[in-house]
Amino acid sequence: MQALSERLHALLTGATLERADLLGFSSLKTYAPTPDSLQGRRLVSVGRRAKYLVWTFDDGNRIVLHLSQAGRLDIEEPPKKTKPRGSVARFTFTTASDDAATVAVLVREHGTQRKASWWVLPPGDDGPLAGLGPEPGSEEFAAFIRTSDSNRHLTTDLRDQHVVSGIGRGWGDDILHRAKLSPFASLRSLSPAQREDLLAAATDVLADALELERTRPGGLSEAKLGGRFSVHNRFGQPCPTPGCTATLARVSFESYEMTYCPTCQTGGKVLADRRLSRLLK
């Protein structure tokens, strides 16, 4: 989301919103201000908070967009009038360039679930941004990792956006693997040295990810994005740690799975997979 916000900021800053077309009725989560009230407003910036894109206009109103797991964002030059399957919204702008080109941002979703959402927020209203946890790289995030006595699983804390924001499932798996920590350990159980390892891993993994994402052109259109993880969604593949000969394992939950290395992270212990355990009974 950070790299995407940077690309959109470079493309659209100073552009005028010509129209905002609601293509998926349930995706818009606010009723006032209306999307039409932004027509003719100039876009001041495109930023990010956690996994949300934040579009700020010259009147102080904002569009906040969450793509969820299967949401994608296409840049249309010139704008199209079609409504592809899974369409959520299309935002059409006239750029501030000398040729005043028209460009559109199409938001759509793959699959059957419809979870991509957007909000039009007036000044002072943080909507879904309220209550989000500290971001990696901030002093608040470092203080949480160093001092928290949370007894929840590390994987749970890292993916809970109200505890820490901007990490999620995929990078959480990669961070814990880099730190050589069990996903089922807790912050309370970690030594000071392990807490520092976790902080360093979060910094390094996300910095590497951002560097790679900055090489991606355009929007965020690919159907599957998981190929950029080193551990997440790579169950059954060799552990990427040099010298490790283990195979990556997983724990399956109702709607997602967590991937880890038994050798690097859990001392050879295979974590209980509740879904598999039920199937074997």
PDB file of C-alpha atoms in Angstrom:
ATOM      1  CA  MET A   1       0.000   0.000   0.000  1.00  0.00           C
ATOM      2  CA  GLN A   2       2.861   2.391   0.659  1.00  0.00           C
ATOM      3  CA  ALA A   3       4.367   1.878  -2.788  1.00  0.00           C
ATOM      4  CA  LEU A   4       0.939   2.075  -4.415  1.00  0.00           C
ATOM      5  CA  SER A   5       0.146   5.329  -2.614  1.00  0.00           C
ATOM      6  CA  GLU A   6       3.442   6.776  -3.844  1.00  0.00           C
ATOM      7  CA  ARG A   7       2.635   5.892  -7.457  1.00  0.00           C
ATOM      8  CA  LEU A   8      -0.875   7.340  -7.207  1.00  0.00           C
ATOM      9  CA  HIS A   9       0.449  10.469  -5.526  1.00  0.00           C
ATOM     10  CA  ALA A  10       2.906  11.032  -8.377  1.00  0.00           C
ATOM     11  CA  LEU A  11       0.217  10.404 -11.001  1.00  0.00           C
ATOM     12  CA  LEU A  12      -2.752  12.260  -9.536  1.00  0.00           C
ATOM     13  CA  THR A  13      -1.624  15.052  -7.219  1.00  0.00           C
ATOM     14  CA  GLY A  14      -3.179  18.298  -8.455  1.00  0.00           C
ATOM     15  CA  ALA A  15      -5.735  16.467 -10.601  1.00  0.00           C
ATOM     16  CA  THR A  16      -9.423  17.353 -10.505  1.00  0.00           C
ATOM     17  CA  LEU A  17     -11.987  14.682  -9.715  1.00  0.00           C
ATOM     18  CA  GLU A  18     -14.491  14.622 -12.556  1.00  0.00           C
ATOM     19  CA  ARG A  19     -16.684  11.833 -11.199  1.00  0.00           C
ATOM     20  CA  ALA A  20     -16.789   8.981  -8.707  1.00  0.00           C
ATOM     21  CA  ASP A  21     -18.892   6.070  -9.988  1.00  0.00           C
ATOM     22  CA  LEU A  22     -20.172   3.573  -7.443  1.00  0.00           C
ATOM     23  CA  LEU A  23     -20.070   0.203  -9.242  1.00  0.00           C
ATOM     24  CA  GLY A  24     -20.467  -2.092  -6.241  1.00  0.00           C
ATOM     25  CA  PHE A  25     -23.353  -0.832  -4.108  1.00  0.00           C
ATOM     26  CA  SER A  26     -22.251  -2.342  -0.801  1.00  0.00           C
ATOM     27  CA  SER A  27     -18.683  -1.013  -1.055  1.00  0.00           C
ATOM     28  CA  LEU A  28     -19.483   2.590  -0.060  1.00  0.00           C
ATOM     29  CA  LYS A  29     -19.722   2.758   3.741  1.00  0.00           C
ATOM     30  CA  THR A  30     -20.774   6.404   4.189  1.00  0.00           C
ATOM     31  CA  TYR A  31     -23.698   8.503   2.972  1.00  0.00           C
ATOM     32  CA  ALA A  32     -22.455  12.019   3.753  1.00  0.00           C
ATOM     33  CA  PRO A  33     -20.542  13.727   2.291  1.00  0.00           C
ATOM     34  CA  THR A  34     -21.665  12.181  -0.969  1.00  0.00           C
ATOM     35  CA  PRO A  35     -19.174  11.173  -3.674  1.00  0.00           C
ATOM     36  CA  ASP A  36     -20.832  13.742  -5.962  1.00  0.00           C
ATOM     37  CA  SER A  37     -19.875  16.513  -3.528  1.00  0.00           C
ATOM     38  CA  LEU A  38     -16.232  15.900  -4.444  1.00  0.00           C
ATOM     39  CA  GLN A  39     -16.832  16.562  -8.127  1.00  0.00           C
ATOM     40  CA  GLY A  40     -14.586  19.385  -9.278  1.00  0.00           C
ATOM     41  CA  ARG A  41     -12.368  19.200  -6.186  1.00  0.00           C
ATOM     42  CA  ARG A  42      -8.595  19.126  -6.548  1.00  0.00           C
ATOM     43  CA  LEU A  43      -6.660  16.158  -5.141  1.00  0.00           C
ATOM     44  CA  VAL A  44      -3.977  17.425  -2.760  1.00  0.00           C
ATOM     45  CA  SER A  45      -2.300  14.135  -1.871  1.00  0.00           C
ATOM     46  CA  VAL A  46      -2.544  10.356  -1.837  1.00  0.00           C
ATOM     47  CA  GLY A  47      -1.191   8.765   1.321  1.00  0.00           C
ATOM     48  CA  ARG A  48      -1.533   5.633   3.392  1.00  0.00           C
ATOM     49  CA  ARG A  49      -2.511   4.662   6.913  1.00  0.00           C
ATOM     50  CA  ALA A  50      -2.080   0.968   7.718  1.00  0.00           C
ATOM     51  CA  LYS A  51      -3.637  -0.874   4.757  1.00  0.00           C
ATOM     52  CA  TYR A  52      -5.855   2.051   3.744  1.00  0.00           C
ATOM     53  CA  LEU A  53      -5.241   4.481   0.882  1.00  0.00           C
ATOM     54  CA  VAL A  54      -6.092   8.058   1.890  1.00  0.00           C
ATOM     55  CA  TRP A  55      -6.979  10.585  -0.861  1.00  0.00           C
ATOM     56  CA  THR A  56      -7.122  14.154   0.484  1.00  0.00           C
ATOM     57  CA  PHE A  57      -8.907  16.922  -1.446  1.00  0.00           C
ATOM     58  CA  ASP A  58      -8.526  20.694  -1.306  1.00  0.00           C
ATOM     59  CA  ASP A  59     -11.671  21.126   0.796  1.00  0.00           C
ATOM     60  CA  GLY A  60     -10.368  18.786   3.509  1.00  0.00           C
ATOM     61  CA  ASN A  61     -12.646  15.892   2.579  1.00  0.00           C
ATOM     62  CA  ARG A  62     -11.000  12.508   2.097  1.00  0.00           C
ATOM     63  CA  ILE A  63     -11.676   9.263   0.301  1.00  0.00           C
ATOM     64  CA  VAL A  64     -10.379   6.323   2.303  1.00  0.00           C
ATOM     65  CA  LEU A  65     -10.070   3.048   0.394  1.00  0.00           C
ATOM     66  CA  HIS A  66      -9.419  -0.478   1.661  1.00  0.00           C
ATOM     67  CA  LEU A  67      -8.775  -3.141  -0.994  1.00  0.00           C
ATOM     68  CA  SER A  68      -9.039  -6.080   1.422  1.00  0.00           C
ATOM     69  CA  GLN A  69      -7.448  -9.387   0.345  1.00  0.00           C
ATOM     70  CA  ALA A  70      -8.742  -9.659  -3.222  1.00  0.00           C
ATOM     71  CA  GLY A  71      -9.135  -6.013  -4.169  1.00  0.00           C
ATOM     72  CA  ARG A  72      -7.148  -4.665  -7.092  1.00  0.00           C
ATOM     73  CA  LEU A  73      -6.591  -1.229  -8.580  1.00  0.00           C
ATOM     74  CA  ASP A  74      -6.194  -0.560 -12.310  1.00  0.00           C
ATOM     75  CA  ILE A  75      -5.013   2.674 -13.931  1.00  0.00           C
ATOM     76  CA  GLU A  76      -7.052   3.421 -17.067  1.00  0.00           C
ATOM     77  CA  GLU A  77      -5.522   5.789 -19.599  1.00  0.00           C
ATOM     78  CA  PRO A  78      -7.886   6.747 -21.150  1.00  0.00           C
ATOM     79  CA  PRO A  79     -10.805   5.878 -18.828  1.00  0.00           C
ATOM     80  CA  LYS A  80     -13.089   3.030 -19.819  1.00  0.00           C
ATOM     81  CA  LYS A  81     -16.868   2.782 -19.547  1.00  0.00           C
ATOM     82  CA  THR A  82     -17.045  -0.978 -19.039  1.00  0.00           C
ATOM     83  CA  LYS A  83     -17.987  -2.588 -15.746  1.00  0.00           C
ATOM     84  CA  PRO A  84     -15.721  -5.629 -15.294  1.00  0.00           C
ATOM     85  CA  ARG A  85     -16.776  -8.450 -13.017  1.00  0.00           C
ATOM     86  CA  GLY A  86     -16.158  -7.560  -9.389  1.00  0.00           C
ATOM     87  CA  SER A  87     -16.110  -3.819 -10.057  1.00  0.00           C
ATOM     88  CA  VAL A  88     -16.207  -1.679  -6.910  1.00  0.00           C
ATOM     89  CA  ALA A  89     -15.777   1.943  -8.060  1.00  0.00           C
ATOM     90  CA  ARG A  90     -14.213   4.076 -10.767  1.00  0.00           C
ATOM     91  CA  PHE A  91     -12.678   7.483 -10.021  1.00  0.00           C
ATOM     92  CA  THR A  92     -12.092   9.701 -13.065  1.00  0.00           C
ATOM     93  CA  PHE A  93      -9.660  12.623 -12.921  1.00  0.00           C
ATOM     94  CA  THR A  94      -8.384  15.363 -15.195  1.00  0.00           C
ATOM     95  CA  THR A  95      -4.686  15.692 -14.514  1.00  0.00           C
ATOM     96  CA  ALA A  96      -2.846  18.926 -13.820  1.00  0.00           C
ATOM     97  CA  SER A  97      -0.421  18.308 -16.670  1.00  0.00           C
ATOM     98  CA  ASP A  98      -0.140  20.682 -19.646  1.00  0.00           C
ATOM     99  CA  ASP A  99      -2.197  18.370 -21.862  1.00  0.00           C
ATOM    100  CA  ALA A 100      -4.897  17.962 -19.163  1.00  0.00           C
ATOM    101  CA  ALA A 101      -5.178  14.216 -19.756  1.00  0.00           C
ATOM    102  CA  THR A 102      -8.066  12.205 -18.338  1.00  0.00           C
ATOM    103  CA  VAL A 103      -7.216   9.157 -16.251  1.00  0.00           C
ATOM    104  CA  ALA A 104      -9.362   6.796 -14.182  1.00  0.00           C
ATOM    105  CA  VAL A 105      -8.693   4.519 -11.223  1.00  0.00           C
ATOM    106  CA  LEU A 106     -10.789   1.350 -11.325  1.00  0.00           C
ATOM    107  CA  VAL A 107     -11.194  -0.637  -8.109  1.00  0.00           C
ATOM    108  CA  ARG A 108     -12.334  -4.243  -8.530  1.00  0.00           C
ATOM    109  CA  GLU A 109     -12.261  -7.564  -6.690  1.00  0.00           C
ATOM    110  CA  HIS A 110     -11.399 -11.128  -7.612  1.00  0.00           C
ATOM    111  CA  GLY A 111     -13.323 -14.087  -6.213  1.00  0.00           C
ATOM    112  CA  THR A 112     -16.799 -14.095  -4.752  1.00  0.00           C
ATOM    113  CA  GLN A 113     -16.351 -12.204  -1.497  1.00  0.00           C
ATOM    114  CA  ARG A 114     -17.049  -8.495  -1.633  1.00  0.00           C
ATOM    115  CA  LYS A 115     -14.975  -6.851   1.108  1.00  0.00           C
ATOM    116  CA  ALA A 116     -13.259  -3.942  -0.634  1.00  0.00           C
ATOM    117  CA  SER A 117     -14.654  -0.743   0.897  1.00  0.00           C
ATOM    118  CA  TRP A 118     -14.424   3.015   0.659  1.00  0.00           C
ATOM    119  CA  TRP A 119     -15.502   5.978   2.734  1.00  0.00           C
ATOM    120  CA  VAL A 120     -15.981   9.695   2.012  1.00  0.00           C
ATOM    121  CA  LEU A 121     -14.961  11.455   5.219  1.00  0.00           C
ATOM    122  CA  PRO A 122     -15.345  15.131   6.217  1.00  0.00           C
ATOM    123  CA  PRO A 123     -12.548  16.963   8.056  1.00  0.00           C
ATOM    124  CA  GLY A 124     -12.124  15.636  11.597  1.00  0.00           C
ATOM    125  CA  ASP A 125     -13.764  12.279  10.891  1.00  0.00           C
ATOM    126  CA  ASP A 126     -11.258   9.414  10.840  1.00  0.00           C
ATOM    127  CA  GLY A 127     -13.834   6.731  10.095  1.00  0.00           C
ATOM    128  CA  PRO A 128     -12.113   3.321   9.896  1.00  0.00           C
ATOM    129  CA  LEU A 129      -8.719   4.898  10.638  1.00  0.00           C
ATOM    130  CA  ALA A 130      -9.734   5.589  14.231  1.00  0.00           C
ATOM    131  CA  GLY A 131      -8.321   3.090  16.699  1.00  0.00           C
ATOM    132  CA  LEU A 132      -5.608   1.703  14.436  1.00  0.00           C
ATOM    133  CA  GLY A 133      -2.423   0.601  16.162  1.00  0.00           C
ATOM    134  CA  PRO A 134       1.059   2.060  15.716  1.00  0.00           C
ATOM    135  CA  GLU A 135       2.931   1.525  12.459  1.00  0.00           C
ATOM    136  CA  PRO A 136       6.222  -0.375  12.162  1.00  0.00           C
ATOM    137  CA  GLY A 137       9.103   2.051  12.266  1.00  0.00           C
ATOM    138  CA  SER A 138       7.412   4.359  14.763  1.00  0.00           C
ATOM    139  CA  GLU A 139       8.523   4.929  18.351  1.00  0.00           C
ATOM    140  CA  GLU A 140       5.129   3.684  19.519  1.00  0.00           C
ATOM    141  CA  PHE A 141       5.585   0.390  17.674  1.00  0.00           C
ATOM    142  CA  ALA A 142       9.057  -0.111  19.145  1.00  0.00           C
ATOM    143  CA  ALA A 143       7.766   0.660  22.639  1.00  0.00           C
ATOM    144  CA  PHE A 144       4.957  -1.865  22.234  1.00  0.00           C
ATOM    145  CA  ILE A 145       7.324  -4.651  21.153  1.00  0.00           C
ATOM    146  CA  ARG A 146       9.814  -3.872  23.915  1.00  0.00           C
ATOM    147  CA  THR A 147       7.392  -3.469  26.812  1.00  0.00           C
ATOM    148  CA  SER A 148       4.142  -5.321  26.081  1.00  0.00           C
ATOM    149  CA  ASP A 149       3.227  -8.279  28.268  1.00  0.00           C
ATOM    150  CA  SER A 150       0.648  -9.554  25.780  1.00  0.00           C
ATOM    151  CA  ASN A 151      -0.011 -13.257  26.197  1.00  0.00           C
ATOM    152  CA  ARG A 152      -1.586 -13.665  22.748  1.00  0.00           C
ATOM    153  CA  HIS A 153       0.192 -15.511  19.956  1.00  0.00           C
ATOM    154  CA  LEU A 154       2.697 -13.326  18.116  1.00  0.00           C
ATOM    155  CA  THR A 155       0.955 -14.062  14.830  1.00  0.00           C
ATOM    156  CA  THR A 156      -2.298 -12.770  16.344  1.00  0.00           C
ATOM    157  CA  ASP A 157      -0.797  -9.508  17.611  1.00  0.00           C
ATOM    158  CA  LEU A 158       1.011  -8.820  14.336  1.00  0.00           C
ATOM    159  CA  ARG A 159      -2.097  -9.226  12.198  1.00  0.00           C
ATOM    160  CA  ASP A 160      -4.444  -7.318  14.531  1.00  0.00           C
ATOM    161  CA  GLN A 161      -4.621  -3.824  12.990  1.00  0.00           C
ATOM    162  CA  HIS A 162      -5.843  -2.363  16.295  1.00  0.00           C
ATOM    163  CA  VAL A 163      -2.690  -3.609  18.032  1.00  0.00           C
ATOM    164  CA  VAL A 164      -0.107  -2.854  15.332  1.00  0.00           C
ATOM    165  CA  SER A 165      -1.099  -1.697  11.869  1.00  0.00           C
ATOM    166  CA  GLY A 166       0.256  -2.268   8.411  1.00  0.00           C
ATOM    167  CA  ILE A 167       1.701  -5.789   8.776  1.00  0.00           C
ATOM    168  CA  GLY A 168      -1.033  -8.390   8.345  1.00  0.00           C
ATOM    169  CA  ARG A 169      -0.812 -12.123   7.649  1.00  0.00           C
ATOM    170  CA  GLY A 170       1.730 -12.354   4.872  1.00  0.00           C
ATOM    171  CA  TRP A 171       4.440 -10.041   6.162  1.00  0.00           C
ATOM    172  CA  GLY A 172       3.754 -11.322   9.674  1.00  0.00           C
ATOM    173  CA  ASP A 173       4.777 -14.831   8.601  1.00  0.00           C
ATOM    174  CA  ASP A 174       7.922 -13.495   6.932  1.00  0.00           C
ATOM    175  CA  ILE A 175       8.838 -11.303   9.913  1.00  0.00           C
ATOM    176  CA  LEU A 176       8.514 -14.135  12.425  1.00  0.00           C
ATOM    177  CA  HIS A 177      10.553 -16.418  10.174  1.00  0.00           C
ATOM    178  CA  ARG A 178      13.301 -13.775   9.832  1.00  0.00           C
ATOM    179  CA  ALA A 179      13.312 -13.324  13.632  1.00  0.00           C
ATOM    180  CA  LYS A 180      13.358 -17.124  14.168  1.00  0.00           C
ATOM    181  CA  LEU A 181      10.386 -16.933  16.527  1.00  0.00           C
ATOM    182  CA  SER A 182       7.506 -19.338  16.893  1.00  0.00           C
ATOM    183  CA  PRO A 183       4.197 -17.875  15.685  1.00  0.00           C
ATOM    184  CA  PHE A 184       2.627 -19.328  18.836  1.00  0.00           C
ATOM    185  CA  ALA A 185       5.065 -17.601  21.197  1.00  0.00           C
ATOM    186  CA  SER A 186       3.883 -14.445  22.970  1.00  0.00           C
ATOM    187  CA  LEU A 187       5.504 -11.108  23.656  1.00  0.00           C
ATOM    188  CA  ARG A 188       5.345 -11.910  27.358  1.00  0.00           C
ATOM    189  CA  SER A 189       7.495 -14.996  26.771  1.00  0.00           C
ATOM    190  CA  LEU A 190      10.230 -13.226  24.788  1.00  0.00           C
ATOM    191  CA  SER A 191      13.586 -12.194  26.189  1.00  0.00           C
ATOM    192  CA  PRO A 192      14.837  -8.636  25.602  1.00  0.00           C
ATOM    193  CA  ALA A 193      17.165  -9.974  22.890  1.00  0.00           C
ATOM    194  CA  GLN A 194      14.292 -11.752  21.123  1.00  0.00           C
ATOM    195  CA  ARG A 195      12.237  -8.562  21.229  1.00  0.00           C
ATOM    196  CA  GLU A 196      15.075  -6.713  19.524  1.00  0.00           C
ATOM    197  CA  ASP A 197      15.295  -9.503  16.940  1.00  0.00           C
ATOM    198  CA  LEU A 198      11.584  -9.065  16.255  1.00  0.00           C
ATOM    199  CA  LEU A 199      11.977  -5.297  15.823  1.00  0.00           C
ATOM    200  CA  ALA A 200      14.935  -5.736  13.486  1.00  0.00           C
ATOM    201  CA  ALA A 201      13.099  -8.379  11.453  1.00  0.00           C
ATOM    202  CA  ALA A 202      10.039  -6.139  11.065  1.00  0.00           C
ATOM    203  CA  THR A 203      12.228  -3.255   9.880  1.00  0.00           C
ATOM    204  CA  ASP A 204      14.256  -5.364   7.448  1.00  0.00           C
ATOM    205  CA  VAL A 205      11.407  -7.413   5.963  1.00  0.00           C
ATOM    206  CA  LEU A 206       9.210  -4.382   5.339  1.00  0.00           C
ATOM    207  CA  ALA A 207      12.102  -2.336   3.942  1.00  0.00           C
ATOM    208  CA  ASP A 208      12.965  -5.136   1.501  1.00  0.00           C
ATOM    209  CA  ALA A 209       9.298  -5.486   0.558  1.00  0.00           C
ATOM    210  CA  LEU A 210       8.905  -1.753  -0.079  1.00  0.00           C
ATOM    211  CA  GLU A 211      12.038  -1.650  -2.221  1.00  0.00           C
ATOM    212  CA  LEU A 212      10.658  -4.478  -4.348  1.00  0.00           C
ATOM    213  CA  GLU A 213       7.151  -3.008  -4.561  1.00  0.00           C
ATOM    214  CA  ARG A 214       8.559   0.297  -5.769  1.00  0.00           C
ATOM    215  CA  THR A 215       9.655  -1.498  -8.948  1.00  0.00           C
ATOM    216  CA  ARG A 216       6.041  -2.361  -9.782  1.00  0.00           C
ATOM    217  CA  PRO A 217       4.559  -0.053 -12.463  1.00  0.00           C
ATOM    218  CA  GLY A 218       1.006   1.278 -12.630  1.00  0.00           C
ATOM    219  CA  GLY A 219      -1.666   0.159 -10.208  1.00  0.00           C
ATOM    220  CA  LEU A 220      -2.037  -3.150  -8.427  1.00  0.00           C
ATOM    221  CA  SER A 221      -3.679  -5.336 -11.042  1.00  0.00           C
ATOM    222  CA  GLU A 222      -2.294  -8.875 -10.732  1.00  0.00           C
ATOM    223  CA  ALA A 223      -4.768 -11.551  -9.648  1.00  0.00           C
ATOM    224  CA  LYS A 224      -2.286 -13.082  -7.188  1.00  0.00           C
ATOM    225  CA  LEU A 225       0.272 -11.080  -5.243  1.00  0.00           C
ATOM    226  CA  GLY A 226       1.652 -13.701  -2.864  1.00  0.00           C
ATOM    227  CA  GLY A 227       4.710 -14.520  -4.978  1.00  0.00           C
ATOM    228  CA  ARG A 228       6.601 -11.715  -3.260  1.00  0.00           C
ATOM    229  CA  PHE A 229       6.584 -13.404   0.143  1.00  0.00           C
ATOM    230  CA  SER A 230       9.517 -15.597   1.159  1.00  0.00           C
ATOM    231  CA  VAL A 231       7.546 -17.844   3.543  1.00  0.00           C
ATOM    232  CA  HIS A 232       3.849 -16.967   3.508  1.00  0.00           C
ATOM    233  CA  ASN A 233       1.738 -19.262   1.301  1.00  0.00           C
ATOM    234  CA  ARG A 234       4.783 -21.432   0.550  1.00  0.00           C
ATOM    235  CA  PHE A 235       3.718 -24.517   2.519  1.00  0.00           C
ATOM    236  CA  GLY A 236       5.567 -27.629   1.380  1.00  0.00           C
ATOM    237  CA  GLN A 237       8.462 -25.708  -0.140  1.00  0.00           C
ATOM    238  CA  PRO A 238      12.050 -25.700   1.199  1.00  0.00           C
ATOM    239  CA  CYS A 239      12.836 -23.229   3.965  1.00  0.00           C
ATOM    240  CA  PRO A 240      14.594 -20.190   2.409  1.00  0.00           C
ATOM    241  CA  THR A 241      17.133 -19.930   5.253  1.00  0.00           C
ATOM    242  CA  PRO A 242      20.600 -20.837   3.921  1.00  0.00           C
ATOM    243  CA  GLY A 243      21.693 -24.201   5.269  1.00  0.00           C
ATOM    244  CA  CYS A 244      18.239 -25.203   6.525  1.00  0.00           C
ATOM    245  CA  THR A 245      16.953 -28.431   4.971  1.00  0.00           C
ATOM    246  CA  ALA A 246      13.449 -28.311   6.478  1.00  0.00           C
ATOM    247  CA  THR A 247      10.182 -28.035   4.598  1.00  0.00           C
ATOM    248  CA  LEU A 248       7.844 -25.193   5.452  1.00  0.00           C
ATOM    249  CA  ALA A 249       4.796 -26.199   7.489  1.00  0.00           C
ATOM    250  CA  ARG A 250       1.469 -24.484   8.067  1.00  0.00           C
ATOM    251  CA  VAL A 251      -1.384 -24.051  10.491  1.00  0.00           C
ATOM    252  CA  SER A 252      -4.777 -23.700   8.813  1.00  0.00           C
ATOM    253  CA  PHE A 253      -7.508 -21.548  10.273  1.00  0.00           C
ATOM    254  CA  GLU A 254     -11.061 -20.982   9.083  1.00  0.00           C
ATOM    255  CA  SER A 255     -10.264 -18.381   6.416  1.00  0.00           C
ATOM    256  CA  TYR A 256      -6.477 -18.252   6.195  1.00  0.00           C
ATOM    257  CA  GLU A 257      -3.291 -20.163   6.935  1.00  0.00           C
ATOM    258  CA  MET A 258      -0.012 -19.388   8.651  1.00  0.00           C
ATOM    259  CA  THR A 259       3.321 -20.688   7.321  1.00  0.00           C
ATOM    260  CA  TYR A 260       6.476 -21.311   9.353  1.00  0.00           C
ATOM    261  CA  CYS A 261       9.658 -23.410   9.509  1.00  0.00           C
ATOM    262  CA  PRO A 262       9.717 -26.086  12.255  1.00  0.00           C
ATOM    263  CA  THR A 263      13.520 -26.079  12.333  1.00  0.00           C
ATOM    264  CA  CYS A 264      14.182 -22.325  12.326  1.00  0.00           C
ATOM    265  CA  GLN A 265      11.246 -21.221  14.463  1.00  0.00           C
ATOM    266  CA  THR A 266       9.924 -23.954  16.742  1.00  0.00           C
ATOM    267  CA  GLY A 267      12.913 -26.153  17.580  1.00  0.00           C
ATOM    268  CA  GLY A 268      11.642 -29.017  15.442  1.00  0.00           C
ATOM    269  CA  LYS A 269       8.135 -28.959  16.909  1.00  0.00           C
ATOM    270  CA  VAL A 270       5.224 -29.146  14.467  1.00  0.00           C
ATOM    271  CA  LEU A 271       2.485 -26.802  15.637  1.00  0.00           C
ATOM    272  CA  ALA A 272      -1.012 -28.185  16.100  1.00  0.00           C
ATOM    273  CA  ASP A 273      -3.162 -27.658  13.022  1.00  0.00           C
ATOM    274  CA  ARG A 274      -6.713 -27.630  14.340  1.00  0.00           C
ATOM    275  CA  ARG A 275      -8.348 -28.075  10.930  1.00  0.00           C
ATOM    276  CA  LEU A 276      -6.168 -31.086  10.091  1.00  0.00           C
ATOM    277  CA  SER A 277      -6.710 -32.533  13.554  1.00  0.00           C
ATOM    278  CA  ARG A 278     -10.491 -32.453  13.045  1.00  0.00           C
ATOM    279  CA  LEU A 279     -10.153 -34.187   9.676  1.00  0.00           C
ATOM    280  CA  LEU A 280      -8.072 -36.998  11.179  1.00  0.00           C
ATOM    281  CA  LYS A 281     -10.520 -37.780  13.978  1.00  0.00           C
TER     282      LYS A 281
END
